[in-house]
Amino acid sequence: MRAWFAGDFDGCLARCDRVRPSDVDMVSQLALLRARALLRLGRADDAIGAVRSVFIAHGTLDASLTARMLLGTAYVRRGDNRTGLHMLEHAYAGAGGAHPTVRSEIALNIALAYYGLRELDGADRALDRVSPDADIVHARALEYRAWIALARSDFAGAMRHFQGALLRLDGCRHYDRFLEANSLQGLAMLAAERLDRAAFMLVEQRAERFDGSAGGLAGPLFLVAFAASMMDEVNGRARDALRRAREAETAAPTEIMRLLAMCRRATVLRNVDERHAHYDLVVQIHNALSGLDLSGADGNEREVPAALAIELAWSGDVLGARALLKQYDALPPADAMSSLHDDPRPVGARLYAEAVVADAAGDHQTAHHRYREAFQIFHRCGYERRALHAALRLGELTGQTYLLEYAERVLKKLSAHSPLRQRARRHNAPDGDPVVGALSRTERAVLQLLCEGKSTAEIALLRNRSKQTVRNTVSRILSAFEVGDRHALLRECVKRGIVTG
């Protein structure tokens, strides 16, 4: 059992094989433990075989119920949720005289079956049957509530439940490394996306002392390192962000996930303007991805084509980026147990990727619309990191006040060294330039577009204004800089350091 609670499921199976049982009861207990380990390793069919081969001695109600529970859970894990649910409900109905923890564990797995069926209210009701005194089972119930909250797009609620599961785990008599790893990965990704520094500090403190040496934990360790890279990057710690991205590469459970970590590293390189290193890495990822079959991609693996499309677009290969978006759109539907029904986040990510590709192609009208749609989705989700990126680019394109005000509010959460703070300062009044400081927000937005080489017609389209209104704004900008035309304005901006030559 020690290997089981430590999350070493392969080791648990090996120890079960070495034990020489002395009686029928020990044979039963070993078979049940073997079935538990097989379920955690994703081997549901083998778990069914292990349970069906066991003889449960008469008079051992708890063992009999546990066997029935594991059999029902195995059917749920293999995707046969209705059959598994029927078995589990039947077991629970006969569990009146069983130990409260056994009843609670059956209820926990009933919740899992309802979750697989996307009957979230049923999952909630099942978790209500889990006793707060059920030790580790109660901690698992809190983790399950976090996943249910995610399925409802209640991302703040999911964070609370993940934190609650970790705190409850600290007070349990038994330890479950798998539970801690799952809760850490869920909390890490949410905290990084929601820019919650306090929650991420909790993740980092626990991750530092977490023993990830056991098998079956590569996925959670990957996501914790991936989230840490995002958090380091957005706060201006580029070296740490690159290091954590490499840690994610090392921990990646599959080759596709390794490529996702490499995309993360490419993003960091791009944002610190390491153009040649970025290009070289993106070509490497693209070549590696072209040799992989993505038809079975699931979970986070499905993100790779869209993530790489963004990096490929910024490296100059717009056609290649568009092909990747088509590849992303052609992926088969995700597995029900590893995806969330009506999850808005993949939609937002796809829109953002399309915006970047359109932006790189010079199609600023499409980019404008897609950035706005992505911003709205991520803003509703509370995914402030992604919403901030969309808002900043939208602000640069259009100068829309509410977007810049949103960015200013969110930027207060970040370190003073954040590159996003520096980016916002470049768009707003740069320190030490009184002329730019005296311009209105609208005039600064138009100045930015002029420095990007946009024509009057393009600016009018991006800002949804008439050409005459744009001409009037340009005239005021030229007057402020005391120059006669756009070429002279650009030379003046280069001389002042507002733009680089």
mmCIF file of N, CA and C in Angstrom, residues 270-365:
data_model
loop_
_atom_site.group_PDB
_atom_site.id
_atom_site.type_symbol
_atom_site.label_atom_id
_atom_site.label_comp_id
_atom_site.label_asym_id
_atom_site.label_seq_id
_atom_site.Cartn_x
_atom_site.Cartn_y
_atom_site.Cartn_z
ATOM 1 N N ARG A 270 10.780 34.735 -28.887
ATOM 2 C CA ARG A 270 10.167 35.793 -29.713
ATOM 3 C C ARG A 270 9.958 37.066 -28.913
ATOM 4 N N ASN A 271 9.480 36.918 -27.692
ATOM 5 C CA ASN A 271 9.137 38.095 -26.898
ATOM 6 C C ASN A 271 10.345 38.819 -26.318
ATOM 7 N N VAL A 272 11.533 38.198 -26.372
ATOM 8 C CA VAL A 272 12.756 38.922 -26.001
ATOM 9 C C VAL A 272 13.555 39.278 -27.254
ATOM 10 N N ASP A 273 12.894 39.157 -28.419
ATOM 11 C CA ASP A 273 13.438 39.604 -29.705
ATOM 12 C C ASP A 273 14.679 38.824 -30.135
ATOM 13 N N GLU A 274 14.742 37.548 -29.759
ATOM 14 C CA GLU A 274 15.813 36.669 -30.248
ATOM 15 C C GLU A 274 15.340 36.046 -31.567
ATOM 16 N N ARG A 275 15.347 36.859 -32.601
ATOM 17 C CA ARG A 275 14.690 36.467 -33.850
ATOM 18 C C ARG A 275 15.323 35.250 -34.515
ATOM 19 N N HIS A 276 16.643 35.220 -34.570
ATOM 20 C CA HIS A 276 17.304 34.111 -35.265
ATOM 21 C C HIS A 276 17.124 32.808 -34.496
ATOM 22 N N ALA A 277 17.280 32.865 -33.189
ATOM 23 C CA ALA A 277 17.074 31.661 -32.375
ATOM 24 C C ALA A 277 15.624 31.201 -32.467
ATOM 25 N N HIS A 278 14.713 32.174 -32.489
ATOM 26 C CA HIS A 278 13.292 31.845 -32.608
ATOM 27 C C HIS A 278 13.013 31.142 -33.934
ATOM 28 N N TYR A 279 13.521 31.699 -35.007
ATOM 29 C CA TYR A 279 13.279 31.115 -36.334
ATOM 30 C C TYR A 279 13.837 29.699 -36.412
ATOM 31 N N ASP A 280 15.043 29.516 -35.918
ATOM 32 C CA ASP A 280 15.675 28.196 -35.972
ATOM 33 C C ASP A 280 14.859 27.161 -35.197
ATOM 34 N N LEU A 281 14.376 27.540 -34.024
ATOM 35 C CA LEU A 281 13.594 26.615 -33.204
ATOM 36 C C LEU A 281 12.247 26.310 -33.855
ATOM 37 N N VAL A 282 11.604 27.322 -34.415
ATOM 38 C CA VAL A 282 10.292 27.125 -35.044
ATOM 39 C C VAL A 282 10.405 26.172 -36.235
ATOM 40 N N VAL A 283 11.448 26.313 -37.033
ATOM 41 C CA VAL A 283 11.657 25.391 -38.159
ATOM 42 C C VAL A 283 11.849 23.967 -37.642
ATOM 43 N N GLN A 284 12.594 23.838 -36.561
ATOM 44 C CA GLN A 284 12.823 22.517 -35.965
ATOM 45 C C GLN A 284 11.505 21.879 -35.505
ATOM 46 N N ILE A 285 10.668 22.673 -34.841
ATOM 47 C CA ILE A 285 9.373 22.159 -34.370
ATOM 48 C C ILE A 285 8.494 21.771 -35.554
ATOM 49 N N HIS A 286 8.471 22.633 -36.562
ATOM 50 C CA HIS A 286 7.619 22.389 -37.735
ATOM 51 C C HIS A 286 8.022 21.090 -38.438
ATOM 52 N N ASN A 287 9.319 20.877 -38.589
ATOM 53 C CA ASN A 287 9.799 19.651 -39.228
ATOM 54 C C ASN A 287 9.422 18.423 -38.409
ATOM 55 N N ALA A 288 9.551 18.538 -37.085
ATOM 56 C CA ALA A 288 9.218 17.400 -36.218
ATOM 57 C C ALA A 288 7.725 17.098 -36.258
ATOM 58 N N LEU A 289 6.908 18.149 -36.270
ATOM 59 C CA LEU A 289 5.458 17.949 -36.266
ATOM 60 C C LEU A 289 4.980 17.319 -37.571
ATOM 61 N N SER A 290 5.630 17.659 -38.664
ATOM 62 C CA SER A 290 5.191 17.138 -39.963
ATOM 63 C C SER A 290 5.314 15.621 -40.043
ATOM 64 N N GLY A 291 6.139 15.023 -39.188
ATOM 65 C CA GLY A 291 6.304 13.580 -39.205
ATOM 66 C C GLY A 291 5.438 12.839 -38.209
ATOM 67 N N LEU A 292 4.537 13.550 -37.527
ATOM 68 C CA LEU A 292 3.706 12.929 -36.495
ATOM 69 C C LEU A 292 2.259 12.806 -36.947
ATOM 70 N N ASP A 293 1.610 11.769 -36.468
ATOM 71 C CA ASP A 293 0.181 11.564 -36.720
ATOM 72 C C ASP A 293 -0.600 12.163 -35.555
ATOM 73 N N LEU A 294 -1.395 13.185 -35.831
ATOM 74 C CA LEU A 294 -2.147 13.867 -34.777
ATOM 75 C C LEU A 294 -3.580 13.366 -34.651
ATOM 76 N N SER A 295 -3.933 12.332 -35.396
ATOM 77 C CA SER A 295 -5.333 11.878 -35.367
ATOM 78 C C SER A 295 -5.749 11.391 -33.983
ATOM 79 N N GLY A 296 -4.795 10.915 -33.198
ATOM 80 C CA GLY A 296 -5.123 10.457 -31.850
ATOM 81 C C GLY A 296 -4.781 11.465 -30.775
ATOM 82 N N ALA A 297 -4.443 12.695 -31.165
ATOM 83 C CA ALA A 297 -4.065 13.720 -30.185
ATOM 84 C C ALA A 297 -5.222 14.015 -29.249
ATOM 85 N N ASP A 298 -4.899 14.148 -27.973
ATOM 86 C CA ASP A 298 -5.949 14.386 -26.989
ATOM 87 C C ASP A 298 -5.458 15.380 -25.947
ATOM 88 N N GLY A 299 -6.394 15.981 -25.239
ATOM 89 C CA GLY A 299 -6.038 16.914 -24.178
ATOM 90 C C GLY A 299 -5.193 18.056 -24.711
ATOM 91 N N ASN A 300 -4.099 18.352 -24.000
ATOM 92 C CA ASN A 300 -3.227 19.463 -24.378
ATOM 93 C C ASN A 300 -2.482 19.218 -25.684
ATOM 94 N N GLU A 301 -2.384 17.961 -26.111
ATOM 95 C CA GLU A 301 -1.722 17.673 -27.387
ATOM 96 C C GLU A 301 -2.400 18.393 -28.548
ATOM 97 N N ARG A 302 -3.695 18.601 -28.433
ATOM 98 C CA ARG A 302 -4.453 19.216 -29.523
ATOM 99 C C ARG A 302 -4.071 20.683 -29.731
ATOM 100 N N GLU A 303 -3.389 21.293 -28.766
ATOM 101 C CA GLU A 303 -3.038 22.708 -28.861
ATOM 102 C C GLU A 303 -1.876 22.965 -29.808
ATOM 103 N N VAL A 304 -1.096 21.921 -30.117
ATOM 104 C CA VAL A 304 0.178 22.134 -30.804
ATOM 105 C C VAL A 304 0.028 22.834 -32.156
ATOM 106 N N PRO A 305 -0.864 22.404 -33.067
ATOM 107 C CA PRO A 305 -0.927 23.095 -34.366
ATOM 108 C C PRO A 305 -1.217 24.591 -34.244
ATOM 109 N N ALA A 306 -2.155 24.969 -33.371
ATOM 110 C CA ALA A 306 -2.486 26.389 -33.214
ATOM 111 C C ALA A 306 -1.332 27.151 -32.570
ATOM 112 N N ALA A 307 -0.686 26.531 -31.564
ATOM 113 C CA ALA A 307 0.443 27.193 -30.901
ATOM 114 C C ALA A 307 1.592 27.409 -31.881
ATOM 115 N N LEU A 308 1.874 26.405 -32.691
ATOM 116 C CA LEU A 308 2.956 26.542 -33.668
ATOM 117 C C LEU A 308 2.580 27.518 -34.776
ATOM 118 N N ALA A 309 1.296 27.583 -35.141
ATOM 119 C CA ALA A 309 0.858 28.527 -36.176
ATOM 120 C C ALA A 309 1.204 29.958 -35.779
ATOM 121 N N ILE A 310 1.030 30.286 -34.503
ATOM 122 C CA ILE A 310 1.363 31.632 -34.019
ATOM 123 C C ILE A 310 2.846 31.920 -34.228
ATOM 124 N N GLU A 311 3.688 30.983 -33.812
ATOM 125 C CA GLU A 311 5.134 31.203 -33.921
ATOM 126 C C GLU A 311 5.585 31.217 -35.377
ATOM 127 N N LEU A 312 4.982 30.358 -36.190
ATOM 128 C CA LEU A 312 5.346 30.301 -37.604
ATOM 129 C C LEU A 312 4.953 31.598 -38.312
ATOM 130 N N ALA A 313 3.793 32.141 -37.941
ATOM 131 C CA ALA A 313 3.351 33.402 -38.548
ATOM 132 C C ALA A 313 4.318 34.530 -38.222
ATOM 133 N N TRP A 314 4.722 34.622 -36.958
ATOM 134 C CA TRP A 314 5.635 35.697 -36.577
ATOM 135 C C TRP A 314 7.028 35.507 -37.180
ATOM 136 N N SER A 315 7.361 34.272 -37.550
ATOM 137 C CA SER A 315 8.661 34.033 -38.189
ATOM 138 C C SER A 315 8.622 34.350 -39.683
ATOM 139 N N GLY A 316 7.416 34.628 -40.211
ATOM 140 C CA GLY A 316 7.279 35.039 -41.606
ATOM 141 C C GLY A 316 6.628 34.030 -42.522
ATOM 142 N N ASP A 317 6.352 32.825 -42.024
ATOM 143 C CA ASP A 317 5.751 31.788 -42.874
ATOM 144 C C ASP A 317 4.237 31.775 -42.672
ATOM 145 N N VAL A 318 3.555 32.716 -43.299
ATOM 146 C CA VAL A 318 2.107 32.836 -43.134
ATOM 147 C C VAL A 318 1.381 31.656 -43.766
ATOM 148 N N LEU A 319 1.851 31.206 -44.927
ATOM 149 C CA LEU A 319 1.196 30.070 -45.591
ATOM 150 C C LEU A 319 1.295 28.807 -44.738
ATOM 151 N N GLY A 320 2.466 28.587 -44.157
ATOM 152 C CA GLY A 320 2.634 27.435 -43.274
ATOM 153 C C GLY A 320 1.746 27.535 -42.052
ATOM 154 N N ALA A 321 1.592 28.754 -41.531
ATOM 155 C CA ALA A 321 0.729 28.964 -40.363
ATOM 156 C C ALA A 321 -0.725 28.667 -40.705
ATOM 157 N N ARG A 322 -1.156 29.107 -41.874
ATOM 158 C CA ARG A 322 -2.544 28.835 -42.283
ATOM 159 C C ARG A 322 -2.781 27.331 -42.450
ATOM 160 N N ALA A 323 -1.789 26.629 -42.971
ATOM 161 C CA ALA A 323 -1.920 25.176 -43.131
ATOM 162 C C ALA A 323 -2.054 24.498 -41.769
ATOM 163 N N LEU A 324 -1.349 25.007 -40.773
ATOM 164 C CA LEU A 324 -1.449 24.437 -39.427
ATOM 165 C C LEU A 324 -2.833 24.674 -38.824
ATOM 166 N N LEU A 325 -3.409 25.838 -39.083
ATOM 167 C CA LEU A 325 -4.763 26.092 -38.586
ATOM 168 C C LEU A 325 -5.766 25.142 -39.240
ATOM 169 N N LYS A 326 -5.564 24.850 -40.524
ATOM 170 C CA LYS A 326 -6.436 23.869 -41.184
ATOM 171 C C LYS A 326 -6.255 22.490 -40.562
ATOM 172 N N GLN A 327 -5.025 22.157 -40.221
ATOM 173 C CA GLN A 327 -4.756 20.873 -39.572
ATOM 174 C C GLN A 327 -5.431 20.813 -38.207
ATOM 175 N N TYR A 328 -5.388 21.919 -37.495
ATOM 176 C CA TYR A 328 -6.051 21.999 -36.188
ATOM 177 C C TYR A 328 -7.557 21.789 -36.341
ATOM 178 N N ASP A 329 -8.143 22.455 -37.319
ATOM 179 C CA ASP A 329 -9.594 22.351 -37.530
ATOM 180 C C ASP A 329 -10.016 20.945 -37.949
ATOM 181 N N ALA A 330 -9.096 20.195 -38.552
ATOM 182 C CA ALA A 330 -9.428 18.855 -39.049
ATOM 183 C C ALA A 330 -9.267 17.769 -37.992
ATOM 184 N N LEU A 331 -8.804 18.121 -36.794
ATOM 185 C CA LEU A 331 -8.634 17.110 -35.748
ATOM 186 C C LEU A 331 -9.981 16.488 -35.397
ATOM 187 N N PRO A 332 -10.024 15.189 -35.132
ATOM 188 C CA PRO A 332 -11.288 14.549 -34.728
ATOM 189 C C PRO A 332 -11.724 15.050 -33.362
ATOM 190 N N PRO A 333 -12.992 14.874 -32.995
ATOM 191 C CA PRO A 333 -13.473 15.339 -31.683
ATOM 192 C C PRO A 333 -12.649 14.754 -30.541
ATOM 193 N N ALA A 334 -12.502 15.542 -29.484
ATOM 194 C CA ALA A 334 -11.718 15.107 -28.331
ATOM 195 C C ALA A 334 -12.459 14.033 -27.545
ATOM 196 N N ASP A 335 -11.692 13.226 -26.819
ATOM 197 C CA ASP A 335 -12.271 12.212 -25.939
ATOM 198 C C ASP A 335 -13.090 12.888 -24.849
ATOM 199 N N ALA A 336 -14.258 12.327 -24.535
ATOM 200 C CA ALA A 336 -15.189 12.961 -23.586
ATOM 201 C C ALA A 336 -14.592 13.097 -22.195
ATOM 202 N N MET A 337 -13.803 12.111 -21.739
ATOM 203 C CA MET A 337 -13.276 12.152 -20.377
ATOM 204 C C MET A 337 -12.117 13.129 -20.232
ATOM 205 N N SER A 338 -11.429 13.449 -21.325
ATOM 206 C CA SER A 338 -10.264 14.326 -21.230
ATOM 207 C C SER A 338 -10.548 15.722 -21.765
ATOM 208 N N SER A 339 -11.794 16.027 -22.076
ATOM 209 C CA SER A 339 -12.149 17.354 -22.575
ATOM 210 C C SER A 339 -13.364 17.869 -21.820
ATOM 211 N N LEU A 340 -13.606 19.153 -21.958
ATOM 212 C CA LEU A 340 -14.724 19.792 -21.276
ATOM 213 C C LEU A 340 -15.777 20.196 -22.297
ATOM 214 N N HIS A 341 -17.024 19.896 -21.996
ATOM 215 C CA HIS A 341 -18.125 20.211 -22.907
ATOM 216 C C HIS A 341 -18.327 21.725 -22.979
ATOM 217 N N ASP A 342 -18.423 22.245 -24.198
ATOM 218 C CA ASP A 342 -18.652 23.681 -24.420
ATOM 219 C C ASP A 342 -17.580 24.549 -23.756
ATOM 220 N N ASP A 343 -16.354 24.046 -23.687
ATOM 221 C CA ASP A 343 -15.252 24.808 -23.105
ATOM 222 C C ASP A 343 -14.924 25.980 -24.033
ATOM 223 N N PRO A 344 -15.010 27.229 -23.550
ATOM 224 C CA PRO A 344 -14.753 28.369 -24.441
ATOM 225 C C PRO A 344 -13.277 28.588 -24.735
ATOM 226 N N ARG A 345 -12.395 28.006 -23.926
ATOM 227 C CA ARG A 345 -10.966 28.317 -24.050
ATOM 228 C C ARG A 345 -10.346 27.857 -25.373
ATOM 229 N N PRO A 346 -10.626 26.641 -25.868
ATOM 230 C CA PRO A 346 -10.085 26.293 -27.190
ATOM 231 C C PRO A 346 -10.597 27.202 -28.302
ATOM 232 N N VAL A 347 -11.838 27.660 -28.177
ATOM 233 C CA VAL A 347 -12.386 28.596 -29.169
ATOM 234 C C VAL A 347 -11.592 29.898 -29.137
ATOM 235 N N GLY A 348 -11.330 30.406 -27.928
ATOM 236 C CA GLY A 348 -10.554 31.629 -27.795
ATOM 237 C C GLY A 348 -9.147 31.473 -28.332
ATOM 238 N N ALA A 349 -8.523 30.328 -28.046
ATOM 239 C CA ALA A 349 -7.161 30.089 -28.526
ATOM 240 C C ALA A 349 -7.119 30.027 -30.051
ATOM 241 N N ARG A 350 -8.124 29.399 -30.637
ATOM 242 C CA ARG A 350 -8.183 29.306 -32.107
ATOM 243 C C ARG A 350 -8.376 30.688 -32.726
ATOM 244 N N LEU A 351 -9.238 31.511 -32.133
ATOM 245 C CA LEU A 351 -9.462 32.864 -32.634
ATOM 246 C C LEU A 351 -8.196 33.706 -32.516
ATOM 247 N N TYR A 352 -7.495 33.559 -31.387
ATOM 248 C CA TYR A 352 -6.272 34.338 -31.194
ATOM 249 C C TYR A 352 -5.216 33.934 -32.222
ATOM 250 N N ALA A 353 -5.078 32.629 -32.461
ATOM 251 C CA ALA A 353 -4.109 32.167 -33.453
ATOM 252 C C ALA A 353 -4.449 32.715 -34.838
ATOM 253 N N GLU A 354 -5.730 32.713 -35.184
ATOM 254 C CA GLU A 354 -6.146 33.255 -36.480
ATOM 255 C C GLU A 354 -5.852 34.752 -36.552
ATOM 256 N N ALA A 355 -6.034 35.452 -35.431
ATOM 257 C CA ALA A 355 -5.745 36.887 -35.399
ATOM 258 C C ALA A 355 -4.271 37.148 -35.668
ATOM 259 N N VAL A 356 -3.404 36.369 -35.028
ATOM 260 C CA VAL A 356 -1.964 36.554 -35.213
ATOM 261 C C VAL A 356 -1.564 36.278 -36.660
ATOM 262 N N VAL A 357 -2.110 35.224 -37.232
ATOM 263 C CA VAL A 357 -1.780 34.882 -38.617
ATOM 264 C C VAL A 357 -2.255 35.988 -39.561
ATOM 265 N N ALA A 358 -3.467 36.490 -39.349
ATOM 266 C CA ALA A 358 -3.976 37.583 -40.179
ATOM 267 C C ALA A 358 -3.134 38.838 -39.985
ATOM 268 N N ASP A 359 -2.746 39.116 -38.759
ATOM 269 C CA ASP A 359 -1.910 40.272 -38.441
ATOM 270 C C ASP A 359 -0.590 40.188 -39.198
ATOM 271 N N ALA A 360 0.034 39.008 -39.148
ATOM 272 C CA ALA A 360 1.320 38.824 -39.825
ATOM 273 C C ALA A 360 1.183 38.940 -41.338
ATOM 274 N N ALA A 361 -0.003 38.597 -41.858
ATOM 275 C CA ALA A 361 -0.248 38.677 -43.305
ATOM 276 C C ALA A 361 -0.628 40.079 -43.749
ATOM 277 N N GLY A 362 -0.805 40.998 -42.802
ATOM 278 C CA GLY A 362 -1.215 42.353 -43.148
ATOM 279 C C GLY A 362 -2.705 42.533 -43.286
ATOM 280 N N ASP A 363 -3.473 41.511 -42.942
ATOM 281 C CA ASP A 363 -4.939 41.592 -43.003
ATOM 282 C C ASP A 363 -5.435 42.109 -41.653
ATOM 283 N N HIS A 364 -5.300 43.409 -41.461
ATOM 284 C CA HIS A 364 -5.563 43.976 -40.140
ATOM 285 C C HIS A 364 -7.047 44.021 -39.799
ATOM 286 N N GLN A 365 -7.905 44.035 -40.791
ATOM 287 C CA GLN A 365 -9.338 44.026 -40.494
ATOM 288 C C GLN A 365 -9.739 42.692 -39.853
#
